[in-house]
XYZ file of C-alpha atoms in Angstrom:
669
model
C 60.060 164.430 11.091
C 61.555 165.277 14.484
C 61.473 162.570 17.157
C 59.677 163.581 20.329
C 60.601 161.673 23.477
C 58.290 161.656 26.425
C 60.014 162.829 29.640
C 59.062 159.593 31.363
C 61.377 157.617 29.081
C 64.258 159.879 30.071
C 63.699 158.871 33.709
C 63.381 155.159 32.949
C 67.164 154.361 33.063
C 67.451 156.123 36.399
C 64.553 154.099 37.786
C 66.106 150.852 36.581
C 69.431 151.802 38.132
C 67.787 152.580 41.452
C 65.988 149.241 41.581
C 69.188 147.360 40.773
C 71.153 148.868 43.637
C 71.771 146.559 46.625
C 69.374 146.822 49.544
C 72.071 148.258 51.785
C 72.580 151.131 49.368
C 68.913 152.025 49.209
C 67.094 151.142 52.379
C 69.638 149.421 54.660
C 67.612 146.138 54.544
C 64.464 148.177 55.099
C 65.052 147.770 58.808
C 64.946 143.947 58.648
C 67.720 141.523 59.550
C 66.569 137.920 59.224
C 69.648 136.621 61.037
C 68.747 138.702 64.066
C 65.132 137.499 63.870
C 66.236 133.855 63.862
C 68.542 134.479 66.817
C 65.693 136.104 68.738
C 63.329 133.244 67.928
C 65.710 130.665 69.417
C 67.029 132.653 72.352
C 65.441 130.207 74.838
C 66.481 127.096 72.897
C 69.433 125.065 74.071
C 71.955 123.580 71.596
C 70.896 126.057 68.907
C 73.595 127.252 66.550
C 72.633 130.142 64.365
C 72.932 129.345 60.639
C 75.240 131.445 58.561
C 73.107 134.100 56.942
C 74.583 137.036 55.078
C 73.512 140.485 56.095
C 70.269 141.545 54.451
C 69.819 138.074 52.911
C 66.279 136.742 53.452
C 65.835 133.333 55.072
C 63.696 131.164 52.805
C 64.344 127.765 54.412
C 65.159 126.941 58.027
C 65.906 123.254 58.485
C 67.114 122.091 61.909
C 65.964 118.457 62.219
C 67.360 116.162 64.928
C 69.681 118.780 66.437
C 68.804 117.957 70.066
C 67.161 121.355 70.423
C 65.420 121.812 73.754
C 63.429 124.712 75.130
C 60.733 127.043 73.847
C 60.788 128.700 70.433
C 59.556 132.273 70.020
C 57.083 131.504 67.266
C 55.921 135.096 67.021
C 59.437 136.102 66.017
C 59.570 133.440 63.289
C 56.388 134.905 61.832
C 58.418 138.020 60.986
C 60.488 136.091 58.434
C 58.553 137.290 55.420
C 60.417 135.040 52.953
C 60.304 131.853 55.052
C 58.812 129.075 52.919
C 59.949 125.886 54.694
C 60.486 125.281 58.415
C 61.719 121.892 59.686
C 62.296 121.495 63.436
C 61.454 117.785 63.595
C 63.116 115.271 65.876
C 64.027 117.615 68.709
C 62.698 118.201 72.238
C 61.007 121.570 71.844
C 58.316 122.469 74.373
C 55.441 124.903 74.615
C 52.615 125.720 72.250
C 52.387 127.232 68.776
C 50.491 130.529 69.158
C 47.980 131.723 66.614
C 50.189 134.669 65.639
C 52.724 132.360 64.005
C 50.469 131.572 61.068
C 50.700 135.089 59.708
C 54.045 134.150 58.099
C 53.167 135.182 54.534
C 55.334 132.767 52.527
C 55.115 129.584 54.607
C 54.466 126.507 52.464
C 55.785 123.575 54.560
C 55.981 123.124 58.345
C 57.396 120.025 60.080
C 57.575 120.047 63.892
C 57.053 116.311 64.339
C 58.623 114.349 67.189
C 58.885 117.146 69.726
C 57.162 117.877 73.035
C 54.809 120.601 71.854
C 51.338 120.603 73.355
C 48.055 122.322 73.994
C 45.426 123.132 71.416
C 46.893 123.770 67.975
C 44.953 126.782 66.726
C 45.725 127.345 63.068
C 45.325 130.786 61.576
C 44.876 131.806 57.940
C 47.849 130.578 55.926
C 46.623 130.156 52.348
C 49.996 129.138 50.893
C 50.661 126.269 53.325
C 50.843 122.926 51.504
C 52.282 120.510 54.086
C 51.757 120.399 57.863
C 53.333 117.686 60.041
C 52.822 117.937 63.816
C 52.935 114.199 64.578
C 54.527 112.763 67.691
C 53.727 115.665 70.022
C 51.220 116.337 72.818
C 48.575 118.386 71.067
C 45.098 117.924 72.507
C 43.068 119.534 69.711
C 43.434 121.054 66.256
C 41.256 124.000 65.315
C 41.044 126.245 62.275
C 42.253 123.871 59.550
C 39.581 125.285 57.258
C 41.849 128.347 57.024
C 44.326 126.211 55.051
C 42.537 125.805 51.711
C 45.663 124.774 49.820
C 46.781 122.055 52.248
C 47.899 118.875 50.484
C 49.462 116.824 53.318
C 48.377 116.774 56.978
C 49.897 114.537 59.671
C 48.614 114.877 63.251
C 49.303 111.284 64.304
C 50.578 110.203 67.731
C 49.145 113.118 69.687
C 46.275 113.344 72.191
C 43.612 114.726 69.918
C 40.272 113.357 71.026
C 38.060 114.746 68.257
C 38.348 115.083 64.490
C 39.565 118.605 63.672
C 36.554 120.764 62.782
C 36.575 121.868 59.182
C 38.691 118.919 58.045
C 36.059 117.819 55.547
C 36.359 121.171 53.782
C 39.963 120.575 52.709
C 39.183 119.595 49.140
C 42.825 119.578 48.003
C 44.087 117.264 50.743
C 45.823 114.176 49.361
C 47.667 112.732 52.380
C 46.013 112.470 55.797
C 47.283 110.703 58.921
C 45.114 110.820 62.062
C 46.425 107.615 63.645
C 47.260 106.964 67.325
C 45.107 109.658 68.888
C 42.086 107.823 70.375
C 40.164 110.283 68.198
C 36.378 110.235 67.979
C 34.577 111.032 64.761
C 32.286 109.772 62.036
C 33.815 107.874 59.122
C 33.795 109.003 56.374
C 31.503 111.980 57.016
C 34.029 113.980 59.051
C 36.871 113.474 56.590
C 37.759 115.156 53.294
C 36.575 113.541 50.055
C 38.002 110.021 49.797
C 36.855 109.147 46.301
C 38.594 109.674 42.975
C 40.480 112.945 42.985
C 40.405 113.125 46.783
C 42.641 111.734 49.517
C 45.176 109.257 48.169
C 46.948 108.170 51.382
C 45.014 107.702 54.631
C 45.674 106.299 58.106
C 43.061 106.389 60.877
C 44.392 103.479 62.944
C 44.195 103.418 66.744
C 41.258 105.769 67.128
C 37.604 105.584 68.163
C 35.828 106.219 64.876
C 32.261 105.194 64.187
C 30.552 104.685 60.860
C 30.932 102.369 57.888
C 34.115 101.527 55.998
C 33.137 100.208 52.589
C 35.135 97.803 50.470
C 36.249 100.601 48.174
C 38.004 102.416 51.008
C 39.742 99.237 52.179
C 40.881 98.474 48.642
C 42.167 101.994 48.076
C 43.973 102.596 51.355
C 44.665 99.049 52.548
C 43.637 97.363 55.779
C 46.672 98.815 57.553
C 44.943 102.202 57.404
C 42.138 100.946 59.685
C 43.945 98.950 62.404
C 41.842 99.342 65.564
C 40.293 102.481 64.102
C 37.161 101.834 66.187
C 35.450 99.033 68.086
C 33.491 96.367 66.291
C 30.125 97.852 67.164
C 30.774 101.477 66.224
C 32.930 101.034 63.117
C 31.547 98.516 60.659
C 33.333 97.152 57.606
C 31.029 96.607 54.646
C 31.628 94.316 51.672
C 29.834 96.734 49.381
C 31.523 99.723 47.840
C 29.775 103.077 47.675
C 32.516 104.676 45.644
C 31.673 105.624 42.075
C 33.136 103.175 39.555
C 36.254 104.429 37.909
C 36.403 104.817 34.170
C 39.280 102.682 32.897
C 42.144 104.734 31.585
C 43.695 103.842 28.214
C 46.874 101.888 28.720
C 49.985 103.173 26.945
C 50.897 99.611 26.032
C 48.768 96.567 25.234
C 48.240 94.108 28.074
C 48.813 90.966 26.054
C 51.138 91.814 23.203
C 51.215 93.530 19.832
C 48.742 91.201 18.192
C 45.898 92.562 20.355
C 46.626 96.096 19.255
C 46.603 95.045 15.630
C 43.279 93.240 15.940
C 41.673 96.024 17.950
C 42.792 98.683 15.477
C 41.555 96.821 12.397
C 37.951 96.567 13.607
C 35.409 94.993 11.263
C 37.776 95.096 8.271
C 40.113 92.670 10.015
C 37.254 90.299 10.777
C 36.185 90.274 7.113
C 39.757 89.574 5.995
C 40.067 86.815 8.555
C 36.978 85.097 7.115
C 38.549 84.899 3.649
C 41.983 83.691 4.731
C 43.122 80.253 3.610
C 44.033 77.368 5.887
C 47.668 77.980 5.095
C 47.355 81.524 6.454
C 45.698 80.126 9.574
C 48.559 77.695 10.105
C 51.040 80.556 9.757
C 49.070 82.479 12.398
C 49.267 79.541 14.786
C 53.009 79.270 14.192
C 53.417 83.004 14.775
C 51.474 82.815 18.039
C 53.577 79.885 19.163
C 56.756 81.799 18.329
C 55.553 84.825 20.247
C 54.723 82.652 23.254
C 58.171 81.098 23.092
C 59.854 84.474 22.982
C 57.679 85.699 25.850
C 58.570 82.634 27.939
C 62.253 83.185 27.249
C 61.907 86.845 28.210
C 60.150 85.912 31.454
C 62.902 83.416 32.262
C 65.571 86.043 31.656
C 63.674 88.510 33.878
C 63.434 85.896 36.626
C 67.168 85.211 36.446
C 67.822 88.947 36.513
C 65.616 89.410 39.587
C 67.391 86.596 41.409
C 70.760 88.094 40.523
C 69.673 91.531 41.717
C 68.402 90.004 44.938
C 71.716 88.256 45.551
C 73.651 91.438 44.853
C 71.355 93.476 47.068
C 71.626 90.871 49.827
C 75.402 91.055 49.630
C 75.346 94.838 49.736
C 73.033 94.697 52.768
C 75.310 92.393 54.701
C 73.191 89.302 54.105
C 69.792 90.827 54.925
C 66.825 90.563 52.624
C 64.634 93.536 51.846
C 61.296 93.860 53.620
C 58.349 92.101 52.094
C 56.356 95.278 52.374
C 58.073 98.613 52.005
C 57.532 101.224 54.670
C 55.238 103.978 53.422
C 56.948 107.199 52.531
C 57.084 109.661 55.406
C 55.428 112.971 54.682
C 57.418 116.134 54.649
C 60.762 114.400 54.216
C 62.607 112.161 51.798
C 62.701 108.396 52.176
C 65.548 107.384 54.443
C 67.195 104.042 55.047
C 65.698 102.142 57.940
C 67.793 101.590 60.993
C 69.726 98.373 60.629
C 68.563 97.099 64.009
C 64.890 97.587 63.154
C 65.286 96.225 59.630
C 66.844 93.027 60.962
C 63.806 92.412 63.167
C 61.243 92.769 60.377
C 61.466 89.075 59.563
C 60.023 88.206 62.987
C 56.923 90.399 62.956
C 54.958 87.697 64.808
C 57.347 87.747 67.770
C 55.261 88.148 70.942
C 55.451 91.147 73.245
C 55.585 90.193 76.923
C 53.902 92.692 79.265
C 54.496 91.798 82.896
C 51.528 93.664 84.351
C 49.137 92.834 81.482
C 49.722 89.155 80.699
C 46.395 88.806 78.874
C 47.213 91.539 76.354
C 48.372 89.764 73.213
C 50.674 91.938 71.144
C 53.371 91.218 68.605
C 56.279 93.046 67.057
C 53.929 93.994 64.218
C 51.758 95.866 66.728
C 54.787 97.772 68.003
C 55.734 98.621 64.444
C 52.232 99.912 63.754
C 52.250 101.993 66.937
C 55.593 103.579 66.014
C 54.855 104.156 62.314
C 57.195 101.376 61.344
C 59.821 102.561 63.840
C 59.969 105.724 61.797
C 61.696 108.956 62.616
C 58.438 110.662 63.461
C 58.120 108.362 66.503
C 61.765 108.390 67.540
C 62.605 110.308 70.691
C 65.493 112.748 70.822
C 68.645 111.356 72.369
C 69.037 112.635 75.920
C 72.407 111.218 76.927
C 71.378 107.627 77.659
C 73.455 104.537 76.994
C 70.830 102.362 75.313
C 69.840 102.243 71.674
C 67.222 104.207 69.796
C 63.932 104.854 71.596
C 60.460 105.256 70.092
C 57.241 106.539 71.579
C 54.195 104.313 71.115
C 50.560 104.308 72.182
C 49.349 100.745 72.704
C 45.750 99.569 73.045
C 44.126 100.770 76.215
C 45.794 104.186 75.875
C 49.038 102.742 77.233
C 51.825 105.229 76.488
C 55.189 103.496 76.399
C 58.746 103.965 75.210
C 60.093 101.146 73.040
C 63.866 101.047 73.324
C 66.299 98.980 71.264
C 68.638 96.988 73.505
C 72.338 97.370 72.874
C 75.402 96.125 74.690
C 76.051 92.614 75.945
C 72.410 91.705 76.585
C 71.723 92.127 72.881
C 74.157 89.275 72.169
C 72.484 86.836 74.577
C 70.349 83.974 73.409
C 66.585 84.140 73.634
C 66.298 82.251 76.936
C 69.160 84.102 78.606
C 67.825 87.495 77.496
C 64.300 86.666 78.694
C 65.690 85.660 82.092
C 67.649 88.930 82.316
C 64.513 90.932 81.482
C 62.470 89.079 84.095
C 65.093 89.787 86.750
C 65.161 93.457 85.793
C 61.364 93.641 85.967
C 61.500 92.575 89.604
C 63.015 95.954 90.469
C 60.016 97.856 91.779
C 60.360 101.096 93.718
C 58.531 104.445 93.561
C 61.761 106.181 92.556
C 62.959 103.939 89.731
C 61.489 103.475 86.271
C 60.193 99.893 86.049
C 60.506 97.625 83.043
C 57.005 97.026 81.635
C 57.811 94.372 79.074
C 60.039 93.123 76.301
C 60.051 91.636 72.817
C 62.672 89.286 71.423
C 62.601 89.298 67.621
C 65.358 87.122 66.289
C 68.682 88.660 67.212
C 67.094 91.959 68.136
C 65.644 92.755 71.530
C 63.303 95.551 72.552
C 62.283 96.687 76.033
C 59.216 98.713 77.014
C 59.126 101.409 79.674
C 56.453 103.824 80.809
C 56.467 107.094 78.878
C 57.183 109.901 81.364
C 55.355 112.899 80.010
C 56.990 115.473 82.266
C 60.449 114.762 80.900
C 63.727 114.742 82.784
C 65.313 116.828 85.521
C 67.742 118.538 83.150
C 64.847 119.885 81.119
C 63.110 121.330 84.172
C 66.280 122.891 85.549
C 67.736 124.429 82.412
C 65.340 124.371 79.473
C 61.975 125.542 80.780
C 61.689 129.235 81.648
C 61.253 129.587 85.420
C 61.358 125.817 85.766
C 57.698 125.356 84.808
C 56.046 123.878 81.699
C 53.384 126.522 81.128
C 55.669 129.222 79.726
C 55.365 130.102 76.055
C 56.320 133.101 73.977
C 56.381 136.107 76.248
C 55.751 138.327 73.267
C 53.154 136.192 71.536
C 50.264 137.771 73.370
C 47.812 135.285 71.947
C 46.892 133.443 75.101
C 47.674 130.113 73.440
C 49.570 128.226 76.103
C 50.284 124.627 76.823
C 47.651 122.584 78.583
C 49.957 122.407 81.599
C 49.123 126.052 82.278
C 46.544 124.704 84.668
C 49.367 122.896 86.439
C 51.215 125.622 88.304
C 53.692 123.236 89.878
C 57.342 123.899 89.214
C 60.755 123.109 90.660
C 61.441 126.759 91.428
C 60.625 126.193 95.084
C 62.918 124.642 97.652
C 60.572 121.935 99.032
C 60.190 120.411 95.554
C 63.925 120.342 94.917
C 64.607 118.766 98.299
C 61.940 116.152 97.578
C 63.581 115.380 94.239
C 66.991 114.973 95.873
C 65.531 112.688 98.524
C 63.648 110.624 95.945
C 66.759 110.086 93.818
C 68.698 109.083 96.920
C 66.022 106.568 97.874
C 65.933 105.033 94.412
C 69.709 104.727 94.246
C 69.850 103.242 97.760
C 67.277 100.647 96.701
C 69.411 99.646 93.715
C 72.546 99.392 95.846
C 71.042 97.200 98.555
C 69.824 94.549 96.105
C 66.439 92.845 96.014
C 64.984 89.402 96.640
C 68.384 87.918 97.479
C 69.997 89.146 94.251
C 73.120 91.264 94.086
C 73.302 95.017 94.171
C 72.712 97.044 91.027
C 75.170 99.829 90.233
C 73.837 102.538 87.945
C 77.105 103.837 86.526
C 75.653 106.837 84.688
C 73.510 108.929 87.019
C 72.962 112.328 85.383
C 69.980 114.735 85.387
C 68.808 113.491 81.978
C 68.384 110.020 83.510
C 66.190 111.351 86.321
C 62.628 111.424 84.989
C 59.780 113.250 86.707
C 56.287 111.876 87.173
C 52.986 113.717 87.191
C 53.550 114.728 90.813
C 57.194 115.674 90.044
C 58.353 112.597 91.947
C 61.708 111.479 90.469
C 62.335 108.129 88.829
C 65.796 106.864 87.959
C 66.159 105.409 84.453
C 68.878 103.924 82.220
C 70.110 101.298 84.681
C 70.522 97.544 84.685
C 72.006 95.100 82.188
C 70.031 96.534 79.251
C 72.035 99.764 79.349
C 75.813 99.316 79.861
C 78.290 96.952 78.310
C 80.059 94.347 80.435
C 83.187 96.501 80.513
C 81.242 99.559 81.651
C 79.376 97.543 84.270
C 82.636 96.141 85.631
C 84.109 99.632 85.912
C 81.048 101.036 87.718
C 81.018 101.067 91.513
C 78.599 102.069 94.225
C 81.072 104.745 95.329
C 81.022 106.127 91.803
C 77.222 106.343 91.999
C 77.535 108.275 95.268
C 79.870 110.761 93.587
C 77.451 111.147 90.664
C 74.603 111.732 93.104
C 76.652 114.443 94.808
C 77.060 116.210 91.468
C 73.301 115.957 90.867
C 72.711 117.573 94.265
C 75.104 120.406 93.422
C 73.290 120.986 90.129
C 69.883 120.735 91.792
C 70.651 123.313 94.498
C 72.743 125.740 92.428
C 70.764 125.486 89.189
C 74.020 125.420 87.228
C 74.710 122.944 84.418
C 77.858 121.483 82.897
C 79.659 120.101 85.945
C 83.151 118.712 85.564
C 86.034 117.970 87.909
C 87.126 121.611 88.051
C 83.659 122.967 88.832
C 83.101 120.295 91.489
C 86.408 121.291 93.092
C 85.304 124.942 93.064
C 81.965 124.102 94.685
C 83.672 122.032 97.367
C 85.924 124.986 98.121
C 82.908 127.297 98.467
C 81.285 124.914 100.938
C 84.514 124.481 102.860
C 84.946 128.283 103.104
C 81.426 128.810 104.409
C 80.184 130.452 101.199
C 77.712 127.780 100.186
C 74.768 130.164 100.294
C 76.348 132.230 97.520
C 75.960 129.270 95.158
C 72.252 128.665 95.746
C 70.012 129.085 92.713
C 68.546 132.616 92.964
C 65.169 131.293 91.827
C 64.627 129.140 94.892
C 66.397 131.507 97.291
C 64.249 134.468 96.236
C 61.077 132.376 96.312
C 61.720 131.213 99.862
C 62.717 134.711 100.976
C 59.469 136.098 99.586
C 57.551 133.391 101.425
C 59.330 134.285 104.663
C 60.670 130.783 105.281
C 63.591 131.317 107.661
C 64.769 127.698 107.749
C 65.061 127.349 103.969
C 68.538 128.876 103.677
C 69.927 126.594 106.360
C 68.418 123.560 104.614
C 69.907 124.590 101.260
C 73.368 124.934 102.798
C 73.027 121.540 104.499
C 72.097 119.927 101.174
C 75.174 121.455 99.577
C 77.179 119.881 102.401
C 75.688 116.524 101.379
C 76.992 117.162 97.876
C 80.361 118.008 99.417
C 80.498 114.707 101.320
C 79.417 112.621 98.319
C 82.095 114.107 96.047
C 85.027 113.380 98.354
C 88.222 112.597 96.461
C 88.726 109.296 98.252
C 85.925 106.776 97.506
C 86.131 105.220 100.961
C 85.352 108.595 102.548
C 82.045 108.885 100.739
C 78.869 107.888 102.599
C 76.592 105.104 101.451
C 73.358 106.008 99.765
C 71.413 104.637 102.716
C 73.285 107.094 104.959
C 72.566 109.915 102.501
C 68.851 109.155 102.688
C 68.952 109.487 106.468
C 70.805 112.816 106.319
C 68.437 114.300 103.753
C 65.422 113.238 105.818
C 66.913 114.952 108.852
C 67.593 118.192 106.953
C 63.960 118.773 106.155
C 61.123 117.021 107.901
C 58.481 115.508 105.663
C 55.109 117.292 105.735
C 52.704 115.774 108.198
C 50.205 113.392 106.682
C 46.659 114.310 107.710
C 44.808 111.637 109.641
C 41.233 110.907 108.645
C 38.802 112.350 111.169
C 41.428 114.542 112.863
C 41.452 118.289 112.171
């Protein structure tokens, strides 16, 4: 019988061959280049280094944690990565908002943008495959649209400024890990939350919020009291001794709780009881002997286990340099693997009752345990990105009373001082009070470790405003997002792209530095030794505050090498950077700038942003003032230290360059 072959089967090998050809041979990547998309998404991000991606190879994971990335990400561009499943940008200093168009990324399963400076209302769009979302340690003011994430398993929105429970949160039936802590959030417990009973949320933290409702004993037993630390006041949030949770059905244990004899008795049932009734006294005596033998063996086994535990503890203590493990392990951080705790923080865990001294709030009683709770156990999600300071690690914390602070680990010679000497040094440093310096709010001495508390400056530092924010303002987001989702600071149209603001910043820094140099209350002068734009923080009114000074920052050797004349030189470099808008100053670039000023070409160096803004406003005197400020930078960076002016003289010159705006008098038009 002849074999008839359908024509389709003759074409099948050709079809298979065509599908096996590389993408470049068929469709030239179908017009998509993920490497180019990633580059476009981070075009406004400083310190970004493009990962090595082969041509036409899809990007499935993009992990850039703790890379000191600063600036604004083009989230709309990232949404074009059709294969992107995991995105980790945690531990950086990224600004802006996440627009709604980002959530159309079709393959996204895990997103971690914790510990950045993102803000505004987080409006989540449909993303059915997303399993883990971590936006903790940012500046988000609201979270909307979480009901569009039906598959979400882990959600962390802690340490933000979210004042209300995200609508639709209770509809996330698959959620297992939920952290809402440190938000001053209002809501009804447990009505506004996902199911908390069996099969529902397994890990919960609602501490430091303003919840109302009733917390029953079952919830406290399941999640622990640490999940409800200051979760609401005593009148609105009530803890009940009764449990409303349905009783759990005991699960069969894979091994007997008391030994093999129980299993034997339980398995024999009534037959065993009948046999036991007919046993002789001799059999009973043998049973007693057997039980005694089993007890002896069990005691010996317990003794051996105890010896083994002690030996393991000794070995572990030796491997840890003589430090014991924590009594309570830090809970696993979501979205990342467990990491070893910082040695400095781990050493302080033994003194959790150490008091926190707050100079301006002496009646507030806090301990190191409270700081640990406010920083998630000094975890990475609360740690701030390093910005070029000289002190140890810094953590953001929200203390009772909505007090936003930075907790910084003290390093250098002060860290080696005794408790009394260190406390005296902190008290002396706290006496430094000036509108243009960052004051010390408090301290905590926990054994050999010492922590200092400063005000958290939300606006960030001068370097960020000059070089990392588009147009020098915080309300810029993706230009191509087109979603209208912008940071809450959009209402704040202030920027440093105008000349009066930059002159005011220069004058404020000069005043703060002059205050440090002239001393206070009969004490000696304070030399900064490391004045750079990242150490100039900006307040709500863009008034500068000098940070990273005093004995808590440098070592004794660095302090001895620092001079007031060196501070004047550093201030001159800051002025050059402030007026020109250029970053990365070194000895060669300072020499070039001095030559431009000397040759009468200072105006050519002025930042085009401020020069164009003043020209458009028709301010004729602005150009002269800019040139005069560059001459101040010229004088401060003189090669010979003795030829440099004092900071008090610099303040006088800057005041003469531009007169302060007249202060209106009440009752006078």
